Coordinates of C-alpha atoms and ligand atoms in Angstrom, one line a residue:
X1 CA 3.6 53.0 -15.1
X2 CA 4.7 50.9 -12.1
X3 CA 5.7 47.3 -11.5
X4 CA 4.4 45.0 -8.8
X5 CA 6.4 46.9 -6.2
X6 CA 4.9 50.2 -7.2
X7 CA 8.2 51.0 -8.7
X8 CA 8.2 53.6 -11.5
X9 CA 9.2 52.6 -15.0
X10 CA 8.3 55.6 -17.0
X11 CA 11.2 57.5 -18.7
X12 CA 10.5 60.7 -16.6
X13 CA 11.1 58.6 -13.5
X14 CA 14.3 57.0 -14.6
X15 CA 17.9 57.8 -13.8
X16 CA 20.1 58.7 -16.7
X17 CA 21.4 55.1 -16.7
X18 CA 17.8 53.9 -17.4
X19 CA 17.2 52.5 -14.0
X20 CA 14.1 53.6 -12.1
X21 CA 14.6 56.0 -9.3
X22 CA 13.8 54.2 -6.0
X23 CA 11.8 56.4 -3.6
X24 CA 13.7 56.4 -0.2
X25 CA 10.4 55.7 1.7
X26 CA 9.7 52.6 -0.5
X27 CA 9.4 49.6 1.9
X28 CA 11.8 47.6 -0.2
X29 CA 14.1 50.5 -1.2
X30 CA 17.3 48.7 -0.1
X31 CA 16.4 45.4 -1.8
X32 CA 15.5 47.3 -5.0
X33 CA 18.7 49.2 -4.8
X34 CA 20.7 45.9 -4.7
X35 CA 18.6 44.4 -7.5
X36 CA 19.5 47.3 -9.7
X37 CA 23.2 47.0 -8.7
X38 CA 23.2 43.4 -9.8
X39 CA 21.3 44.1 -13.1
X40 CA 23.8 46.8 -13.8
X41 CA 26.7 44.5 -13.0
X42 CA 25.2 41.9 -15.4
X43 CA 25.4 44.4 -18.2
X44 CA 29.1 44.8 -17.3
X45 CA 29.6 40.9 -17.5
X46 CA 30.4 40.8 -13.7
X47 CA 27.2 39.0 -12.8
X48 CA 25.4 36.2 -14.8
X49 CA 21.7 35.7 -15.3
X50 CA 22.1 32.7 -13.0
X51 CA 23.6 35.0 -10.4
X52 CA 20.4 37.1 -10.5
X53 CA 18.3 33.9 -9.8
X54 CA 20.7 33.0 -6.9
X55 CA 20.1 36.4 -5.4
X56 CA 16.4 36.0 -5.6
X57 CA 16.6 32.7 -3.8
X58 CA 18.6 34.5 -1.0
X59 CA 16.2 37.4 -0.8
X60 CA 13.3 35.1 -0.2
X61 CA 15.0 33.8 2.9
X62 CA 15.9 37.4 3.9
X63 CA 12.2 38.1 4.1
X64 CA 11.8 35.3 6.6
X65 CA 14.5 36.7 8.8
X66 CA 12.9 40.1 8.8
X67 CA 15.9 41.5 6.9
X68 CA 18.1 41.9 10.0
X69 CA 21.3 40.4 11.4
X70 CA 20.0 38.1 14.1
X71 CA 21.9 37.5 17.3
X72 CA 22.6 34.0 16.0
X73 CA 24.2 35.5 12.9
X74 CA 26.2 37.9 15.0
X75 CA 27.7 35.0 17.0
X76 CA 28.6 33.2 13.7
X77 CA 30.2 36.4 12.4
X78 CA 32.5 36.6 15.5
X79 CA 33.4 32.9 15.2
X80 CA 34.2 33.4 11.5
X81 CA 36.5 36.4 12.3
X82 CA 38.2 34.4 15.1
X83 CA 38.8 31.5 12.7
X84 CA 40.1 33.8 10.0
X85 CA 42.4 35.6 12.4
X86 CA 43.9 32.3 13.7
X87 CA 44.4 30.8 10.3
X88 CA 47.9 30.2 8.8
X89 CA 46.7 30.8 5.2
X90 CA 43.2 32.3 5.1
X91 CA 41.6 33.4 1.9
X92 CA 38.3 35.0 0.8
X93 CA 36.7 33.7 -2.4
X94 CA 35.0 36.3 -4.6
X95 CA 32.4 35.6 -7.3
X96 CA 30.4 38.0 -9.5
X97 CA 27.6 38.6 -7.1
X98 CA 29.9 39.1 -4.2
X99 CA 32.1 41.6 -6.1
X100 CA 29.0 43.5 -7.3
X101 CA 27.3 43.6 -3.9
X102 CA 30.2 44.2 -1.4
X103 CA 33.4 44.4 -3.5
X104 CA 34.4 47.7 -1.9
X105 CA 33.8 46.5 1.7
X106 CA 35.6 43.2 1.0
X107 CA 38.7 45.2 0.0
X108 CA 38.5 47.1 3.3
X109 CA 38.2 43.8 5.2
X110 CA 41.0 42.2 3.2
X111 CA 43.4 45.0 4.1
X112 CA 42.2 45.1 7.7
X113 CA 42.8 41.4 8.3
X114 CA 45.7 41.1 5.8
X115 CA 43.8 38.3 3.9
X116 CA 44.0 37.9 0.2
X117 CA 40.9 37.9 -2.1
X118 CA 40.7 35.2 -4.8
X119 CA 38.4 35.6 -7.7
X120 CA 36.9 32.2 -8.5
X121 CA 33.9 32.0 -10.9
X122 CA 31.8 29.2 -12.5
X123 CA 30.8 30.9 -15.7
X124 CA 33.9 31.9 -17.5
X125 CA 32.5 34.0 -20.4
X126 CA 35.3 35.9 -22.3
X127 CA 36.1 39.1 -20.4
X128 CA 34.2 38.2 -17.3
X129 CA 37.2 37.6 -15.0
X130 CA 38.8 40.8 -16.3
X131 CA 35.6 42.7 -15.6
X132 CA 35.5 41.5 -12.0
X133 CA 39.2 42.1 -11.6
X134 CA 38.8 45.7 -12.9
X135 CA 36.0 46.3 -10.4
X136 CA 38.0 45.0 -7.5
X137 CA 41.0 47.0 -8.5
X138 CA 38.8 50.1 -8.8
X139 CA 38.1 49.6 -5.1
X140 CA 41.8 49.5 -4.4
X141 CA 42.3 45.7 -4.1
X142 CA 46.0 45.0 -3.6
X143 CA 46.2 41.3 -2.6
X144 CA 44.1 39.8 -5.5
X145 CA 44.6 36.2 -6.5
X146 CA 43.1 34.0 -9.2
X147 CA 44.0 36.6 -11.9
X148 CA 47.1 37.4 -14.0
X149 CA 49.9 34.9 -14.6
X150 CA 49.9 31.9 -12.3
X151 CA 50.3 28.2 -12.8
X152 CA 46.8 26.9 -11.8
X153 CA 46.4 24.3 -9.1
X154 CA 43.6 21.7 -9.1
X155 CA 41.2 20.8 -6.4
X156 CA 40.9 17.1 -7.4
X157 CA 37.6 16.6 -5.4
X158 CA 35.8 18.9 -7.9
X159 CA 34.8 18.2 -11.5
X160 CA 33.7 21.7 -12.7
X161 CA 36.0 24.4 -14.0
X162 CA 36.1 25.9 -10.5
X163 CA 38.5 23.0 -9.7
X164 CA 41.2 25.4 -11.0
X165 CA 42.4 27.6 -8.2
X166 CA 45.3 29.8 -7.3
X167 CA 48.2 27.8 -5.7
X168 CA 48.9 30.9 -3.5
X169 CA 45.3 31.1 -2.3
X170 CA 42.5 28.5 -2.1
X171 CA 44.8 25.6 -2.9
X172 CA 47.1 26.1 0.1
X173 CA 44.5 27.7 2.3
X174 CA 43.6 26.2 5.7
X175 CA 40.6 28.5 6.2
X176 CA 38.4 29.7 3.3
X177 CA 35.5 32.2 3.4
X178 CA 33.3 31.2 0.5
X179 CA 30.2 33.5 0.5
X180 CA 27.2 32.7 -1.7
X181 CA 28.7 29.4 -2.7
X182 CA 27.4 26.3 -4.5
X183 CA 27.0 23.1 -2.6
X184 CA 29.2 21.0 -4.9
X185 CA 32.2 23.3 -4.4
X186 CA 31.6 23.6 -0.6
X187 CA 31.6 19.8 -0.3
X188 CA 34.8 19.5 -2.4
X189 CA 36.6 22.1 -0.3
X190 CA 35.5 20.4 2.9
X191 CA 36.7 17.1 1.5
X192 CA 40.0 18.7 0.6
X193 CA 40.4 19.3 4.4
X194 CA 39.8 23.0 4.5
X195 CA 37.9 24.8 7.2
X196 CA 35.0 26.4 5.4
X197 CA 33.1 29.6 6.4
X198 CA 30.1 30.7 4.4
X199 CA 27.6 33.4 4.2
X200 CA 24.2 32.0 3.1
X201 CA 20.7 33.3 3.7
X202 CA 19.3 29.8 3.3
X203 CA 20.1 27.6 6.3
X204 CA 18.9 24.6 4.4
X205 CA 21.3 24.9 1.3
X206 CA 23.9 22.2 0.9
X207 CA 26.6 24.9 1.5
X208 CA 25.0 26.1 4.7
X209 CA 24.7 22.5 5.9
X210 CA 28.3 21.4 4.9
X211 CA 30.3 24.4 6.0
X212 CA 32.1 24.6 9.4
X213 CA 30.7 28.0 10.1
X214 CA 27.5 29.4 8.4
X215 CA 26.5 33.0 8.8
X216 CA 22.8 33.0 8.0
X217 CA 22.5 36.6 6.9
X218 CA 22.6 38.9 3.9
X219 CA 26.1 39.5 2.7
X220 CA 25.4 43.2 2.4
X221 CA 24.9 43.4 6.2
X222 CA 27.6 40.8 7.0
X223 CA 30.7 42.4 5.5
X224 CA 30.1 45.8 7.1
X225 CA 29.6 44.0 10.5
X226 CA 32.8 42.0 10.0
X227 CA 34.7 45.2 9.4
X228 CA 33.3 46.7 12.6
X229 CA 34.1 43.7 14.8
X230 CA 37.5 43.0 13.1
X231 CA 38.8 46.4 14.4
X232 CA 38.5 45.2 18.0
X233 CA 39.0 41.5 17.5
X234 CA 42.3 42.0 15.8
X235 CA 43.7 42.8 19.3
X236 CA 42.5 39.6 21.0
X237 CA 45.0 36.9 22.1
X238 CA 45.2 33.5 20.4
X239 CA 43.7 32.0 23.5
X240 CA 40.7 34.4 23.3
X241 CA 40.2 33.7 19.6
X242 CA 40.5 30.0 20.2
X243 CA 37.9 30.2 22.9
X244 CA 35.4 32.0 20.5
X245 CA 35.9 29.3 17.8
X246 CA 35.6 26.5 20.3
X247 CA 32.4 27.9 21.8
X248 CA 30.8 28.1 18.4
X249 CA 28.4 25.2 17.8
X250 CA 27.5 24.8 14.0
X251 CA 24.6 22.3 14.4
X252 CA 23.1 24.6 17.1
X253 CA 23.7 27.6 14.8
X254 CA 21.8 26.1 12.0
X255 CA 19.0 24.8 14.3
X256 CA 18.6 28.2 15.9
X257 CA 18.5 29.9 12.5
X258 CA 15.7 27.7 11.4
X259 CA 13.9 28.2 14.7
X260 CA 14.2 32.0 14.3
X261 CA 12.5 31.7 10.9
X262 CA 9.7 29.6 12.3
X263 CA 9.2 32.1 15.1
X264 CA 9.2 35.0 12.7
X265 CA 6.6 33.4 10.6
X266 CA 4.5 32.5 13.6
X267 CA 4.4 36.1 14.8
X268 CA 2.9 37.0 11.4
X269 CA 0.0 34.5 11.7
X270 CA -3.0 36.0 13.2
Ligands
ATP301 P1 23.5 24.7 -2.6 O1 24.1 24.5 -3.9 O2 24.4 25.1 -1.5 O3 22.5 23.7 -2.2 P2 21.5 26.4 -4.0 O4 21.8 25.5 -5.2 O5 20.2 26.4 -3.4 O6 22.6 26.1 -2.8 P3 23.2 28.4 -5.2 O7 22.7 29.2 -6.3 O8 24.1 27.2 -5.5 O9 21.9 27.9 -4.3 O10 24.0 29.2 -4.1 C1 23.7 30.5 -3.8 C2 23.3 30.7 -2.4 O11 23.6 32.0 -2.0 C3 21.9 30.4 -2.0 O12 21.8 29.5 -0.9 C4 21.2 31.7 -1.7 O13 20.3 31.6 -0.7 C5 22.5 32.5 -1.2 N1 22.4 33.9 -1.4 C6 22.1 34.6 -2.5 N2 22.2 35.9 -2.3 C7 22.6 36.1 -1.1 C8 23.0 37.3 -0.3 N3 22.9 38.5 -0.8 N4 23.4 37.1 1.0 C9 23.6 35.8 1.5 N5 23.2 34.7 0.8 C10 22.8 34.8 -0.5
MG302 MG1 23.7 25.1 -5.9

């Protein structure tokens, strides 16, 4: 038995964990791998059913980018790194999808750049925060905020429970990387005067439109690329970093990302 992707469901073709074995030559092997990772993480309370929907929304846009890191996204990645390296109090916000997809790579990036990770989630089911924390700790996360004993600070521009943040992290941060973020929260963080960097496959989302730097790419490609570039960019002078941020043009970045999608679609019309 197979699903629409030709993906086997029968018991004989399943891993011991019950997930189907994904043939390596399957055209969507990578995408299927990440789907199973997220489903597995949902069973562990790390990801919510809404998180699965959000991932599907992202994947649709990934198709329209040809599932690659475009040169436009690469420039945005470099600008994001420069802004993070120049920040006084940078922080990287981590939600369930982010932890499940690239938790390990984020720990590497956090240590490389000496930037704390702050767990901040919308759906606070009992045990969920602890499950995400345990996953991040299993990857060796040292500088982990938003967990344990702390007196919460409030982002007054926000009404949901995500207004509660860590005073050592997002609350006092000048530059915040908020990947896969919701528009309300991005708007609130911008209104609170923070410089916002996001990773969002949809260049039309409110988050993508409101952020200061939007990396229009899949987070599973972005974080490894950030690790790679961070190794050399760490050695740049303040002036050189400043130049990279100043040369980055967010309206052009969004416009070119949309143009890239239009061109990609046009090459497929015959
Ligand atoms: P907004 O609230 O900003 O208007 P939205 O309501 O359309 O966005 P949300 O579910 O709030 O969507 O936010 C999730 C965002 O993350 C979506 O824009 C989606 O495209 C994006 N996304 C999901 N998975 C990934 C991924 N793996 N890499 C990059 N972006 C992703
Ligand atoms: Mg939203």
